[in-house]
Amino acid sequence: MFLRRASILSGAIALALFQSSAAGALDSTPAAKVVVTPLASTTVTANGQPITLPQKNVQVLVSSFEIPPGASLPVHMHPSARYAYVLEGQLQVTNAETGKSTSYKKGDFIVEMIGAWHQGANVGAEPVKLLVIDQVEEGTANTLLKK
C-alpha cells in the first residue's frame, strides 16, 4: 500500500537531506550520492477508507512506540489520520469489528484505520519499534480507548 499524502514524511526527508548537504558544503567535502527510496503512496487507510485530514488548526504529533514481545495494545480507534513506520519487529493489527488481521514487519509503512476499533499485538520474538505520526486538530488526542 502506498501513500500519496506523505507530505510530512517527505518534508522530514527533505529537511534531513538539506541539513546533510548544508553540512557537507561547510566542510567542502564532496556530497555523497543521495538515494531516495519511495516507501508508500496511497489514498486509503489500511481499512480501505479514504484518507481525510483535519480541516483547521492541524497539529502534527510524532512519537516512538516500543511494544515488547507478546504484548498487545488495548482495543482503540483514531479519529484522525495516523501513520506508522515499522522500524523493528512484527506487528499484527486486527480490526475488532471484522476480525480481519494484517501483519506488518520491519520496513512496512502503515496508514492506520480511522474511526474503526482495532488492536495491535507484537507477534514476534523481538520488540516492535514504531515511528508514529498523527495529524490532529490542535489540542486533541488521536487515540480513543474502547470502554
Coordinates of C-alpha atoms in Angstrom, one line a residue:
M1 CA 0.0 0.0 0.0
F2 CA 1.4 3.4 -1.0
L3 CA 0.7 6.8 0.4
R4 CA 0.3 9.9 -1.8
R5 CA -0.2 12.3 1.1
A6 CA 3.1 11.7 2.7
S7 CA 4.0 15.4 2.7
I8 CA 5.0 15.2 6.4
L9 CA 7.4 12.3 5.7
S10 CA 8.6 13.9 2.5
G11 CA 9.2 17.2 4.4
A12 CA 11.2 15.4 7.1
I13 CA 13.3 13.7 4.4
A14 CA 13.8 16.9 2.5
L15 CA 14.9 18.6 5.7
A16 CA 17.3 15.8 6.5
L17 CA 18.8 16.0 3.0
F18 CA 19.1 19.8 3.2
Q19 CA 20.8 19.6 6.6
S20 CA 23.1 16.8 5.3
S21 CA 24.1 18.8 2.1
A22 CA 24.5 22.0 4.1
A23 CA 26.9 20.3 6.5
G24 CA 28.8 18.9 3.5
A25 CA 29.0 22.4 2.0
L26 CA 30.5 23.8 5.2
D27 CA 33.4 21.4 5.3
S28 CA 33.8 21.4 1.5
T29 CA 33.7 17.6 1.3
P30 CA 32.1 16.2 -1.9
A31 CA 28.5 15.3 -1.3
A32 CA 27.7 11.6 -1.3
K33 CA 25.1 10.3 -3.7
V34 CA 21.7 10.7 -2.2
V35 CA 19.4 7.7 -2.6
V36 CA 15.6 8.2 -2.2
T37 CA 13.5 5.1 -2.0
P38 CA 9.8 5.6 -2.1
L39 CA 8.2 3.7 0.8
A40 CA 4.4 4.3 0.4
S41 CA 1.8 6.0 -1.7
T42 CA -1.9 5.6 -1.2
T43 CA -5.2 7.5 -0.9
V44 CA -6.8 5.0 1.5
T45 CA -6.2 3.6 5.0
A46 CA -5.4 0.0 5.9
N47 CA -9.1 -0.5 6.2
G48 CA -9.8 0.9 2.7
Q49 CA -11.2 4.2 3.9
P50 CA -10.4 7.5 2.1
I51 CA -7.7 9.4 4.0
T52 CA -9.2 12.6 5.5
L53 CA -7.3 15.3 7.4
P54 CA -8.5 17.9 9.9
Q55 CA -9.8 21.0 8.2
K56 CA -8.4 23.6 10.6
N57 CA -5.7 24.1 13.2
V58 CA -3.8 20.9 12.2
Q59 CA -1.2 19.7 14.7
V60 CA 1.4 17.1 13.8
L61 CA 2.4 14.7 16.6
V62 CA 5.4 12.4 16.2
S63 CA 6.0 9.5 18.7
S64 CA 8.1 6.4 19.0
F65 CA 6.5 3.2 20.3
E66 CA 8.2 0.1 21.7
I67 CA 6.0 -2.9 22.2
P68 CA 7.6 -5.9 24.0
P69 CA 7.3 -9.4 22.6
G70 CA 3.8 -10.9 23.4
A71 CA 2.3 -7.5 24.4
S72 CA -0.9 -6.2 23.0
L73 CA -2.3 -2.7 22.8
P74 CA -5.8 -2.1 24.1
V75 CA -8.7 -2.0 21.6
H76 CA -8.7 1.6 20.3
M77 CA -9.6 3.9 17.4
H78 CA -8.2 7.0 15.8
P79 CA -10.5 9.9 14.9
S80 CA -7.8 11.4 12.6
A81 CA -5.0 10.3 10.3
R82 CA -2.2 8.2 11.9
Y83 CA 0.8 6.8 10.0
A84 CA 3.3 4.3 11.4
Y85 CA 6.7 3.1 10.1
V86 CA 7.9 -0.3 11.4
L87 CA 11.5 0.1 12.5
E88 CA 11.8 -3.3 14.1
G89 CA 9.7 -6.4 14.8
Q90 CA 6.5 -7.9 13.6
L91 CA 3.1 -6.2 14.4
Q92 CA -0.3 -7.8 13.8
V93 CA -3.2 -5.4 13.6
T94 CA -6.7 -6.8 14.0
N95 CA -9.9 -5.0 13.1
A96 CA -12.1 -5.6 16.2
E97 CA -15.3 -5.2 14.1
T98 CA -14.5 -7.7 11.3
G99 CA -11.8 -9.8 12.9
K100 CA -9.5 -9.3 9.9
S101 CA -5.8 -9.2 10.8
T102 CA -2.9 -7.8 8.9
S103 CA 0.8 -8.3 9.7
Y104 CA 3.5 -5.7 9.3
K105 CA 7.2 -6.2 9.5
K106 CA 10.4 -4.0 9.6
G107 CA 10.3 -1.6 6.7
D108 CA 6.5 -1.5 6.3
F109 CA 4.5 1.7 6.3
I110 CA 1.0 1.7 7.9
V111 CA -1.8 4.1 7.2
E112 CA -3.9 3.2 10.2
M113 CA -7.7 2.9 10.2
I114 CA -9.7 6.0 11.0
G115 CA -12.8 5.6 13.2
A116 CA -12.6 1.8 13.4
W117 CA -11.9 -0.2 16.5
H118 CA -8.7 -2.2 16.2
Q119 CA -5.9 -3.7 18.3
G120 CA -2.2 -4.2 17.7
A121 CA -0.1 -7.0 19.0
N122 CA 3.6 -7.9 18.9
V123 CA 3.6 -11.4 17.4
G124 CA 7.3 -11.8 17.1
A125 CA 10.3 -12.6 19.3
E126 CA 11.8 -9.1 19.4
P127 CA 10.3 -5.7 20.4
V128 CA 8.2 -3.9 17.8
K129 CA 9.6 -0.3 17.3
L130 CA 7.4 2.2 15.5
L131 CA 7.7 5.8 14.4
V132 CA 4.2 7.2 14.6
I133 CA 2.9 10.4 13.0
D134 CA -0.5 11.8 13.9
Q135 CA -2.3 14.7 12.2
V136 CA -5.0 16.0 14.5
E137 CA -7.0 19.2 15.2
E138 CA -4.7 21.2 17.5
G139 CA -5.1 20.2 21.2
T140 CA -6.9 16.9 20.6
A141 CA -5.8 13.3 21.2
N142 CA -5.7 10.8 18.4
T143 CA -6.4 7.6 20.4
L144 CA -9.7 6.7 21.9
L145 CA -9.9 3.5 24.1
K146 CA -12.9 1.2 23.9
K147 CA -14.7 1.2 27.2

